[in-house]
Short mmCIF file of C-alpha atoms and ligand atoms in Angstrom, two decimals:
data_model
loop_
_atom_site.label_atom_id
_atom_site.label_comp_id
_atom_site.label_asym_id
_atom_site.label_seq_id
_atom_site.Cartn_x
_atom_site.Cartn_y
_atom_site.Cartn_z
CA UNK X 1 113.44 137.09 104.30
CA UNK X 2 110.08 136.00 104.46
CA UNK X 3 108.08 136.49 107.61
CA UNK X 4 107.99 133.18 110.00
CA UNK X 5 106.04 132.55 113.06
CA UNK X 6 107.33 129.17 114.88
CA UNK X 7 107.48 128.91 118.64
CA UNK X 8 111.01 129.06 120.41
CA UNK X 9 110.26 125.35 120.92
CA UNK X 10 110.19 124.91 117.22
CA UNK X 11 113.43 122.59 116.27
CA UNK X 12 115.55 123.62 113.27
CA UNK X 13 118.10 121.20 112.32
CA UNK X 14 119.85 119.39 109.27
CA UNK X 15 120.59 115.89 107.86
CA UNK X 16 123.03 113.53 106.40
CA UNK X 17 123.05 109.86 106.38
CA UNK X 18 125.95 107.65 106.79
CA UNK X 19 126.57 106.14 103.50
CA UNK X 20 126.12 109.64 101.61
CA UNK X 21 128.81 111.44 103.95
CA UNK X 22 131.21 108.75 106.05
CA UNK X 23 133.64 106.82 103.37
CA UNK X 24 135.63 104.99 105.37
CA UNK X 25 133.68 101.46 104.13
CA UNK X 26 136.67 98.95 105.11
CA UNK X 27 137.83 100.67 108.40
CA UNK X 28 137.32 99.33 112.22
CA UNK X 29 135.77 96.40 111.04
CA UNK X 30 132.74 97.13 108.89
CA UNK X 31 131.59 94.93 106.06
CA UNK X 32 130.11 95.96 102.71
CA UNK X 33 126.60 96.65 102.39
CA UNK X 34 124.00 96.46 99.48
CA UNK X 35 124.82 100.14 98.80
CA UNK X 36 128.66 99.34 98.48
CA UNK X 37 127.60 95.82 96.18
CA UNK X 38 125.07 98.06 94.12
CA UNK X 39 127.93 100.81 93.68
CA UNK X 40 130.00 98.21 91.71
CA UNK X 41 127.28 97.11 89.10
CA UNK X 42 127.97 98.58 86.19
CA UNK X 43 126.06 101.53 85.02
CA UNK X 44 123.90 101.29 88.40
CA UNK X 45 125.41 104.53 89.71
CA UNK X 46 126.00 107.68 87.62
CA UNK X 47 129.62 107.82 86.33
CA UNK X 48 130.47 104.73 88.52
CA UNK X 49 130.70 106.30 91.75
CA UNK X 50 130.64 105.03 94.98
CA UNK X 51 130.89 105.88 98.99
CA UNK X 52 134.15 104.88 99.26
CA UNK X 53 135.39 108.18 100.69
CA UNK X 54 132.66 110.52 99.95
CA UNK X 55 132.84 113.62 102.27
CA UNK X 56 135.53 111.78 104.49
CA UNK X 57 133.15 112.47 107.44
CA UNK X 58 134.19 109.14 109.81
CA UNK X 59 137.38 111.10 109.69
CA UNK X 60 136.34 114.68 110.25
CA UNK X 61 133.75 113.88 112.03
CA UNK X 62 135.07 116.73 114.71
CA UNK X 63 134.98 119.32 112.60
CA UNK X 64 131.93 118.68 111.40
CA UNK X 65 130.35 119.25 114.05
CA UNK X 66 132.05 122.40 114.61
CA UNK X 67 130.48 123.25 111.49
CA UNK X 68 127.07 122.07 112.56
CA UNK X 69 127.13 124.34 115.40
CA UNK X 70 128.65 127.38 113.54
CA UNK X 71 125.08 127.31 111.75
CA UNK X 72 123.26 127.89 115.27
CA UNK X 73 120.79 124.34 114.47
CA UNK X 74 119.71 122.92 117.88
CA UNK X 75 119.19 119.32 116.20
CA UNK X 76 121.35 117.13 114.07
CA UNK X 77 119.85 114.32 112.36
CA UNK X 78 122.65 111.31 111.51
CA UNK X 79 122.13 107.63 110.73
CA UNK X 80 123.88 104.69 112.16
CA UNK X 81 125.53 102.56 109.62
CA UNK X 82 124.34 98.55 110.62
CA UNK X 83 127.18 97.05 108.94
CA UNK X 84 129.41 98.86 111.05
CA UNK X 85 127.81 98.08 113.85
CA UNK X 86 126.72 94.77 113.38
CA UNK X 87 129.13 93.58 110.81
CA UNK X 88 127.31 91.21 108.56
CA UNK X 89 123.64 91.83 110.38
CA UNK X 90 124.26 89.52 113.27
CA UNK X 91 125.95 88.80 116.16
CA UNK X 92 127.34 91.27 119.16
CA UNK X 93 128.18 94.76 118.64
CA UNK X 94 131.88 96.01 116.85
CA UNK X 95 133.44 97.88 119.55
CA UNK X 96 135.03 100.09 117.25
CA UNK X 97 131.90 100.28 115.07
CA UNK X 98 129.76 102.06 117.51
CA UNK X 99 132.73 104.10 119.01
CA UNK X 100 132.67 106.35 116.01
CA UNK X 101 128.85 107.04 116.92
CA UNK X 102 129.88 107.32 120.61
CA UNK X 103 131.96 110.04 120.34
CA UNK X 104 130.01 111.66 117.67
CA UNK X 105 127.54 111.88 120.28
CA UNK X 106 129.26 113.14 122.60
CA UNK X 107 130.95 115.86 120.74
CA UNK X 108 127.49 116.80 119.32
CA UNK X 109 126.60 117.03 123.26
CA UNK X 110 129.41 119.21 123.31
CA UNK X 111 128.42 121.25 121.28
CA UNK X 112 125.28 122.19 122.46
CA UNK X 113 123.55 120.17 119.51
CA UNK X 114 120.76 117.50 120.30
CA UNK X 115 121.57 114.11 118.27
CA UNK X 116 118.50 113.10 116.20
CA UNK X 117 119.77 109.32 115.17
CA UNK X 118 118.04 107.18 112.01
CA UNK X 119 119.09 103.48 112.76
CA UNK X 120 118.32 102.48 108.80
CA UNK X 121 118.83 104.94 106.16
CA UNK X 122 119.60 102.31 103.28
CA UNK X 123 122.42 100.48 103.98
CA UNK X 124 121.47 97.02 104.76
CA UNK X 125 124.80 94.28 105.56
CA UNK X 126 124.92 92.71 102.22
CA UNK X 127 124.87 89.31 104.00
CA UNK X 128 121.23 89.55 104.93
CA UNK X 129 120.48 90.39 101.11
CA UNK X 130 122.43 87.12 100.49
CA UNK X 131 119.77 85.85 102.85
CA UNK X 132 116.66 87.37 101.01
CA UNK X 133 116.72 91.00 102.26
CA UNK X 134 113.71 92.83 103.00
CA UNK X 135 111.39 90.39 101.16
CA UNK X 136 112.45 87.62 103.74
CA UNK X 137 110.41 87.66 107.37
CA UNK X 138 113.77 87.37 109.50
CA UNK X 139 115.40 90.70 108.30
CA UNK X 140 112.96 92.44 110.10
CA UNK X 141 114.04 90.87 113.46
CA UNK X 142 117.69 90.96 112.70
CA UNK X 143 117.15 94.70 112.05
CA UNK X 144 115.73 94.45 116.08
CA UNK X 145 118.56 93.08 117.46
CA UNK X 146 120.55 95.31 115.81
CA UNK X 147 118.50 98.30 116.71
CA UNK X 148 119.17 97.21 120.38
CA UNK X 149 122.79 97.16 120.04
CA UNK X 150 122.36 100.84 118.95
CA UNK X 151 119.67 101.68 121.90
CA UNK X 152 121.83 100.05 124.18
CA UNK X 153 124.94 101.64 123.55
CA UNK X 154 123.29 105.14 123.17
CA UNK X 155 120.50 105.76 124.39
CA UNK X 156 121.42 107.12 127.61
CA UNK X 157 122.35 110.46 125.43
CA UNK X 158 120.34 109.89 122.47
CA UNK X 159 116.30 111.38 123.28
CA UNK X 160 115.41 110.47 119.34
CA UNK X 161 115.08 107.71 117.45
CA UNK X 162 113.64 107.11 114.14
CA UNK X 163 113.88 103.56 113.09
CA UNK X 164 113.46 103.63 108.85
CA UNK X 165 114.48 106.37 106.84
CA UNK X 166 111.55 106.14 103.56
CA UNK X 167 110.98 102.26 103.41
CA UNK X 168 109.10 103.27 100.54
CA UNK X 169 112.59 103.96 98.55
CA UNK X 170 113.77 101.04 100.19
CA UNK X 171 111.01 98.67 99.14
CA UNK X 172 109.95 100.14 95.91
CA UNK X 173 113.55 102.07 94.23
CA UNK X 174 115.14 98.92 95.61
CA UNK X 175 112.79 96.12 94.99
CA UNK X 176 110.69 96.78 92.03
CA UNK X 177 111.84 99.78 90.12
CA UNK X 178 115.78 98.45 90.47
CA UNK X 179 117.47 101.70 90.67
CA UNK X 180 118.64 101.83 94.31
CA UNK X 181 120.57 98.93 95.79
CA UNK X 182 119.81 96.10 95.97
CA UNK X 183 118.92 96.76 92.53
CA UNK X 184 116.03 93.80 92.23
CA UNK X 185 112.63 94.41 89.77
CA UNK X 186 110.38 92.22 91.43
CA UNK X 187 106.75 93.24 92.60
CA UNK X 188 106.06 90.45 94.93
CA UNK X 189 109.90 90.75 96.40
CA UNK X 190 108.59 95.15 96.76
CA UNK X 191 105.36 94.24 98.74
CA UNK X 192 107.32 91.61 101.21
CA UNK X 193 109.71 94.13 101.72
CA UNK X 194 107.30 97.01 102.68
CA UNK X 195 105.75 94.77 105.21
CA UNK X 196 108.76 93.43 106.94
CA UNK X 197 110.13 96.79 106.92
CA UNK X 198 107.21 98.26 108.69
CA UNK X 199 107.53 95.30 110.59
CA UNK X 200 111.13 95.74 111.84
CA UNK X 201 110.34 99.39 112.64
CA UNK X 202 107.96 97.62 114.97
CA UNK X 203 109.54 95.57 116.56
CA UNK X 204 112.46 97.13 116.86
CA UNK X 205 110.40 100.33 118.47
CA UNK X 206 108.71 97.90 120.80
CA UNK X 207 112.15 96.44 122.44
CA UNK X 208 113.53 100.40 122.58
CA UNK X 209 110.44 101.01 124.15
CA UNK X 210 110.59 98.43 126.89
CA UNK X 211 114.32 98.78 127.42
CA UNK X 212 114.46 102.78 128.24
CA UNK X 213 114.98 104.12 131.47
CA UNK X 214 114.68 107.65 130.52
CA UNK X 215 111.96 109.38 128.57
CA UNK X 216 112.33 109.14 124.46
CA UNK X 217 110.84 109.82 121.34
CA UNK X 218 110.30 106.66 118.95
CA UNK X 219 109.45 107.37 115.54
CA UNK X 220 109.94 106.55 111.98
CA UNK X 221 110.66 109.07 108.44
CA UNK X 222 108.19 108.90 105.38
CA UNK X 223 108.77 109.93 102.26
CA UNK X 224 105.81 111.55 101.54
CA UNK X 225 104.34 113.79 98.39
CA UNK X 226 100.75 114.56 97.13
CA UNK X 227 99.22 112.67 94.44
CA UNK X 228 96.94 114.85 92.34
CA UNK X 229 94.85 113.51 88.34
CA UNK X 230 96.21 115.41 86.17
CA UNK X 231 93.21 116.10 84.70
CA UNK X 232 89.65 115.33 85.82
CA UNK X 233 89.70 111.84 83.81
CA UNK X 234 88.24 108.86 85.74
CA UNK X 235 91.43 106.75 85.18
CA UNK X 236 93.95 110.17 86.00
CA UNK X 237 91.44 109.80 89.46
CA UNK X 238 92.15 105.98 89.49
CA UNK X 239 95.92 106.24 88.65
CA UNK X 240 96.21 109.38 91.99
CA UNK X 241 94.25 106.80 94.24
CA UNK X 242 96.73 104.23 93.13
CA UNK X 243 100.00 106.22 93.76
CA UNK X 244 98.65 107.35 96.95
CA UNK X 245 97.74 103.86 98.05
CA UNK X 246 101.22 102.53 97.84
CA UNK X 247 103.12 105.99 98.39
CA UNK X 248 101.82 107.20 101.81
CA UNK X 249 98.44 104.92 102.83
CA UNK X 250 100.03 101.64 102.86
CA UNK X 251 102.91 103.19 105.40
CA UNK X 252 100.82 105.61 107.62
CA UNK X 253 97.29 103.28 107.92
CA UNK X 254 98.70 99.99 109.37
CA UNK X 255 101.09 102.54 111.50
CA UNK X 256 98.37 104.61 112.64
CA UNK X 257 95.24 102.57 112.32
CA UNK X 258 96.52 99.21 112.24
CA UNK X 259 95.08 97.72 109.08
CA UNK X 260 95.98 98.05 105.45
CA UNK X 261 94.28 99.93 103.17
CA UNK X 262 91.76 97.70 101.35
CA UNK X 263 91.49 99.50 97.85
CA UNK X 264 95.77 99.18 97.71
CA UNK X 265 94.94 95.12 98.81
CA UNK X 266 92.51 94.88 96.09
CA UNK X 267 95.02 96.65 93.75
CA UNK X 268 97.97 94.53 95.13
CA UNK X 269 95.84 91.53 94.77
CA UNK X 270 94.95 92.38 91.23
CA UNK X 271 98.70 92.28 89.68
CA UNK X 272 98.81 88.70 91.86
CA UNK X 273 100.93 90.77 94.90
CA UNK X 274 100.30 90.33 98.47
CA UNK X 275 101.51 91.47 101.57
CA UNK X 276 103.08 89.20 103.74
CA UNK X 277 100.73 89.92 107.42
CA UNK X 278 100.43 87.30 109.61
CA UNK X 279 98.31 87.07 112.68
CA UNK X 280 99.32 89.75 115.35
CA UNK X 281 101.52 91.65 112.63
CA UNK X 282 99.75 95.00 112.19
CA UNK X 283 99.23 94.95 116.17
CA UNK X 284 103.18 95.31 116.20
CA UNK X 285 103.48 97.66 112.97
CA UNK X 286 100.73 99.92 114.94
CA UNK X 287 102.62 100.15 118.39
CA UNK X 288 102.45 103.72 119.61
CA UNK X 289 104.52 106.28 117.61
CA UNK X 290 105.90 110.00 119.41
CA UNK X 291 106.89 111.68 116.03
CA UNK X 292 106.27 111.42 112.56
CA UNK X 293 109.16 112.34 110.26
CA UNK X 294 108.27 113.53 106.97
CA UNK X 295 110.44 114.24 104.13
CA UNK X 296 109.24 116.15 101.51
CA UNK X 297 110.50 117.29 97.85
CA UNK X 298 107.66 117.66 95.38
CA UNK X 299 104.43 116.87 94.71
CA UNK X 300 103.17 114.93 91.40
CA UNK X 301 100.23 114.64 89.19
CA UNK X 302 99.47 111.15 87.61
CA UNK X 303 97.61 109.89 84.72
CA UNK X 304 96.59 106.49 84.29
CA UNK X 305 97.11 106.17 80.56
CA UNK X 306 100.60 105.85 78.86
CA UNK X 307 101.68 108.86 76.02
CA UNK X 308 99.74 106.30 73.74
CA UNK X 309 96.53 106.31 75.56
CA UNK X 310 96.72 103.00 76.84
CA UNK X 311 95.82 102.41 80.41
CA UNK X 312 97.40 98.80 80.42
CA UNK X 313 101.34 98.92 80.64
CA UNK X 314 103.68 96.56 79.08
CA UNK X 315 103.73 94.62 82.44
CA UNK X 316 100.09 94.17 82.30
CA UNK X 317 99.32 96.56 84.93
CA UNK X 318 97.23 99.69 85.21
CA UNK X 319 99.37 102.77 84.19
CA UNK X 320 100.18 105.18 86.81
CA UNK X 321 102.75 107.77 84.97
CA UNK X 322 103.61 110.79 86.72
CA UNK X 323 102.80 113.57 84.58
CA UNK X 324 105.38 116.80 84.30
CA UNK X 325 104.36 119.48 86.17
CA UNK X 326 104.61 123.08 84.59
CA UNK X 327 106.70 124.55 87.10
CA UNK X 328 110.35 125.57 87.69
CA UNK X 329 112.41 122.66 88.42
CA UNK X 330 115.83 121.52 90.87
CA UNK X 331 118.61 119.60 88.90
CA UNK X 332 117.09 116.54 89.85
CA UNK X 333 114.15 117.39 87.69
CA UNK X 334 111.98 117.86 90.35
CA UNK X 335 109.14 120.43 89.93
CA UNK X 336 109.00 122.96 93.40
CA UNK X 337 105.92 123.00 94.87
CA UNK X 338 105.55 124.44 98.36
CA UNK X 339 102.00 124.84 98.58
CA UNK X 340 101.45 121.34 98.40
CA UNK X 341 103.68 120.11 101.08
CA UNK X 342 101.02 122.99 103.08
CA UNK X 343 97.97 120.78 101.50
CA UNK X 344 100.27 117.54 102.46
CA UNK X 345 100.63 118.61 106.10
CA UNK X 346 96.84 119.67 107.02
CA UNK X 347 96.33 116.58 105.03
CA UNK X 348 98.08 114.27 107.56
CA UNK X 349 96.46 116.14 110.26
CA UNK X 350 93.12 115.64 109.37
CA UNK X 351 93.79 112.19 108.04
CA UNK X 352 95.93 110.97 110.54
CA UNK X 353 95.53 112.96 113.64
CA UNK X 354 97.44 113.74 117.38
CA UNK X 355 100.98 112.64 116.00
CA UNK X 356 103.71 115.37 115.75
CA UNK X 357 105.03 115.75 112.82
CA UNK X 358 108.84 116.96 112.05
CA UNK X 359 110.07 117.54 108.44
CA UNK X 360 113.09 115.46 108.71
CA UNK X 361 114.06 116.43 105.06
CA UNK X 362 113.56 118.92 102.99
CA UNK X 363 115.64 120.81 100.33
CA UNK X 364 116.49 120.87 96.48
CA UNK X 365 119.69 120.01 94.16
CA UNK X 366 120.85 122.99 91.40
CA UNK X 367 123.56 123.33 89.41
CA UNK X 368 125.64 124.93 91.73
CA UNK X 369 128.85 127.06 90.63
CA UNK X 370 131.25 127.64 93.13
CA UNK X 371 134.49 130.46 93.24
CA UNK X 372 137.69 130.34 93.58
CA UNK X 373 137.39 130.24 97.23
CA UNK X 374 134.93 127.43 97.24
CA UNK X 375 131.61 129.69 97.55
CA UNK X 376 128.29 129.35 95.90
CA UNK X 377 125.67 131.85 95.84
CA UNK X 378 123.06 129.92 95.58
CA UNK X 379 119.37 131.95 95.33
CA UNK X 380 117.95 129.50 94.14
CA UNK X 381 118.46 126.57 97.19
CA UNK X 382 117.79 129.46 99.61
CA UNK X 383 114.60 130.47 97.91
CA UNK X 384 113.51 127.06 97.82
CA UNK X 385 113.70 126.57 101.58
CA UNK X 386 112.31 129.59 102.71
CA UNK X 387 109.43 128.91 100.58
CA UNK X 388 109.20 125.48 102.09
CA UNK X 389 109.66 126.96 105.92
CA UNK X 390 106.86 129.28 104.91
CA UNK X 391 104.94 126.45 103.62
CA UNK X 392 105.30 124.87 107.02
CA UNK X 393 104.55 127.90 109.35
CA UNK X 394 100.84 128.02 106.46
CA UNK X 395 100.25 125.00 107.32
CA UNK X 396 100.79 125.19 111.38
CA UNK X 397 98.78 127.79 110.90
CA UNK X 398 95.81 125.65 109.43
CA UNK X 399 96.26 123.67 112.72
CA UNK X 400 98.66 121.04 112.03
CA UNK X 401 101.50 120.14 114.09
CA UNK X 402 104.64 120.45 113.19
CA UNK X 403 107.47 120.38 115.94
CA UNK X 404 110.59 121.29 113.51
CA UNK X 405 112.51 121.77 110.08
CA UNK X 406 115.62 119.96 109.05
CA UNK X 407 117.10 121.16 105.98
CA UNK X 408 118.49 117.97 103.32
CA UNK X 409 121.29 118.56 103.62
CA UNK X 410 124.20 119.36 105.78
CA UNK X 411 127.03 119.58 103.25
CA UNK X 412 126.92 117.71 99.47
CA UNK X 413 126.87 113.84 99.66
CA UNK X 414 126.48 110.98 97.52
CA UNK X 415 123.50 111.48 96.22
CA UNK X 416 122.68 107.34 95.73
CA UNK X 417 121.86 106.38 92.16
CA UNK X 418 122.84 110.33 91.04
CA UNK X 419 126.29 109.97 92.51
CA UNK X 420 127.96 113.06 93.21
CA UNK X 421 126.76 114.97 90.13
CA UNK X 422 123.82 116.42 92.47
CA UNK X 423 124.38 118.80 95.36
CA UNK X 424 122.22 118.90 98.19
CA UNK X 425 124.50 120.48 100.47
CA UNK X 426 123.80 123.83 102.36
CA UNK X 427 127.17 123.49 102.29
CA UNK X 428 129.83 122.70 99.41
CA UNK X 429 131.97 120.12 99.13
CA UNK X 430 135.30 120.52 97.37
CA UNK X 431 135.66 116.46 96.89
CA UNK X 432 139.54 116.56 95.68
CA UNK X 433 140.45 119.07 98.82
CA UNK X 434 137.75 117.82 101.37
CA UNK X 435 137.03 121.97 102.01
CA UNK X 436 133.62 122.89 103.16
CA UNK X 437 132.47 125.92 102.46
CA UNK X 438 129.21 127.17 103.68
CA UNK X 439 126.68 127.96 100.80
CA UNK X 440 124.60 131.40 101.11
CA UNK X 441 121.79 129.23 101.77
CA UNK X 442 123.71 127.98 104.90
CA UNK X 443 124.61 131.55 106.18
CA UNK X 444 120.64 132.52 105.32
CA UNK X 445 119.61 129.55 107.31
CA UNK X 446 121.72 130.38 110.21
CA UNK X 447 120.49 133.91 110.05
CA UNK X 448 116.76 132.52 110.05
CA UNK X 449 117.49 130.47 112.84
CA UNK X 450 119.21 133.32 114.95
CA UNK X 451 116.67 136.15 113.95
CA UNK X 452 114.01 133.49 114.91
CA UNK X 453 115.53 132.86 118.25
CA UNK X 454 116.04 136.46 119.00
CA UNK X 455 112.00 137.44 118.08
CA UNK X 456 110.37 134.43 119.60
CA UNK X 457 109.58 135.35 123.27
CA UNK X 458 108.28 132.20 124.52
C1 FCB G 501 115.80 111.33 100.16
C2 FCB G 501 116.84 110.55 100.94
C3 FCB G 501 118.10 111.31 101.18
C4 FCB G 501 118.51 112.15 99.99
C5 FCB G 501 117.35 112.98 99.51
C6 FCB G 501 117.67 113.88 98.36
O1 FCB G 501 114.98 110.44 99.49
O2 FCB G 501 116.33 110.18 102.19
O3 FCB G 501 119.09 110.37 101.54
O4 FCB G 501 119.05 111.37 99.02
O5 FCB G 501 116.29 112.15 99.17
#
């Protein structure tokens, strides 16, 4: 085990969302959403699957939990499914709907584990996609009504609230590149929908805000990587800027500073893209943040020319291509790079300064091969996040601020466009028996957690 040095206040915790865990997509009222539409396309999702059941968690939710504390985590972070809340995206609150996340709560409370709640981690009521989705102004004040339902039901157990889980995969996997629901390749329809999602997360933090009676933490989660040239080539330079632009500047200056990056304007305006603003807009999208959630998997290098040496693409736009890095890589093809989520987080505190940061995500996908009883011995997940918590603890170290570690994720989900082919899970999920089995990275992480509390003094 590798040396750590976090403060007792330091918060370790793990993560699910609601579509990837809860099934249960027709019960106590709740309506489809784009996820559950996108699931049905064919050849959207790998080997046509679909949330339907997935871990069965809206009906174990109980023992879950007992399984959350079992791992000793102070902090579990869930999302709120809107459509079965808000069935459709309007309208009052389903009774039965926000039960579920009632006595979640409370059992979490229970057990001695804080609730960390995401209001939007992807699935939007198909009916406001019928409406326009993202792209359309109004979704972003639907998603603040609907944000209050939650707040208002909640929040007099609830200290945390992130509003978006990684508008970036909402806007960009789900507007332009097609692959995640709703499954639309449309630049102009990408750029709306990053504004009125930062938007929403305004506005909806901004009504939380004025409604609480007790003290909370408002925040939202970013996706967030490094964008390096591959090599010193003024377009591999131009291609980074680019893919930094629109993959963590557009998000964290109008949040932070309250204006848009003008180079990723200029760029925008270039390919004949613009973001929506209107007068007053980035006064809301800049309202006063406690926590920044960051999720983190790899970083990338980029090259602005195509295998061909072009630096125009087919579409008529510069090339940004990711270029494969030479490095061991997850099942998800993903190269593993924890020093750069260390350059990532002194980064963002230089950059972006006096906002706490918590990695809200973090872990890797591998072929995992389970026994007879159900257990996998996986090396390879645990020595990816202990080289990720060490990457963390380097960069507090280089003075950045980072409050807490939540490993991606609780138990293997649905892992969107990947299905259930790729395992996440600390631990495993037997889908034909429903069995959980802790992984050794789950009995490692608990044992992190435990030696940690037992050395920190203060
Ligand atoms: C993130 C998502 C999360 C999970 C991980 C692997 O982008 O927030 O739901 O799919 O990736």
């Amino acid at each position: 085990m590798k040396p750590v040095a976090f403060p007792a206040s330091f918060r370790w915790g793990v993560a699910t969302s609601a579509y990837q865990i809860e099934g249960a997509v027709a019960e106590d009222g709740r309506t489809p959403s784009i996820w559950d539409t996108f699931c049905r396309v064919p050849g959207a999702v790998r080997d046509g699957d679909h949330g339907d059941v997935a871990c069965d968690h809206y009906h174990r939710m109980p023992q879950d939990v007992a399984l959350i504390k079992s791992l000793g985590v102070d902090t579990y972070r869930f999302s709120v499914a809107w459509p079965r809340v808000q069935p459709g995206g309007r309208g009052p609150v389903n009774p039965a709907g926000i039960a579920f996340y009632d006595r979640l709560t409370d059992e979490l409370l229970d057990a001695g584990v804080e609730p960390w709640v995401t209001l939007y981690h992807w699935d939007l009521p198909q009916e406001l996609e019928d409406a326009g989705g993202w792209p359309h102004r109004d979704t972003a004040h639907r998603f603040a009504d609907y944000a209050m339902l939650v707040f208002d039901r909640l929040s007099d157990r609830v200290g945390t609230w992130t509003t978006l889980n990684e508008p970036w995969c909402s806007a960009w996997l789900g507007y332009q590149a097609g692959v995640h629901a709703p499954g639309r390749r449309d630049l102009g329809a990408a750029v709306a929908a990053v504004h009125h999602l930062l938007l929403g997360h305004g506005l909806a933090t901004q009504r939380m805000r004025a409604a609480a009676i007790r003290e909370h933490t408002f925040g939202i989660t970013l996706n967030l990587g490094t964008a390096d040239p591959a090599t010193d080539a003024p377009a591999d330079h131009a291609a980074a800027r680019r893919a930094d632009g629109m993959g963590l500047r557009v998000f964290l200056d109008p949040l932070r500073k309250g204006t848009y990056p003008q180079d990723v304007l200029d760029d925008l305006a270039e390919q004949g893209a613009e973001l929506p603003s209107r007068d007053g807009d980035l006064d809301t999208i800049a309202t006063p943040l406690d926590v920044l959630g960051v999720n983190f998997y790899f970083g990338q290098d980029f090259s602005g020319t195509d295998e061909q040496g072009s630096s125009t693409g087919v579409d008529g736009h510069p090339v940004v291509r990711q270029v494969p890095l030479d490095r061991p890589r997850t099942a998800m093809d993903w190269p593993i790079t924890p020093e750069r989520l260390t350059r990532l987080l002194v980064r963002l505190h230089e950059d972006y300064p006096g906002l706490p940061i918590v990695i809200t995500e973090n872990g890797a996908a591998f072929d995992d091969a389970a026994d007879d009883a159900g257990f996998v011995s996986d090396e390879n997940r645990t020595a990816y996040l202990a080289d990720h918590i060490a990457a963390v603890a380097a960069a507090r170290e280089q003075g950045a601020d980072i409050r807490g570690y939540f490993a991606w994720s609780l138990m293997d989900n649905f892992e969107w466009a990947e299905g259930y082919a790729k395992r996440f899970g600390i631990v495993h999920v037997n889908y034909a028996t429903q069995q959980r089995t802790p992984k050794r990275s789950a009995l490692w992480f608990r044992d992190l957690i435990a030696h940690h509390r037992g050395s920190a003094s203060g």
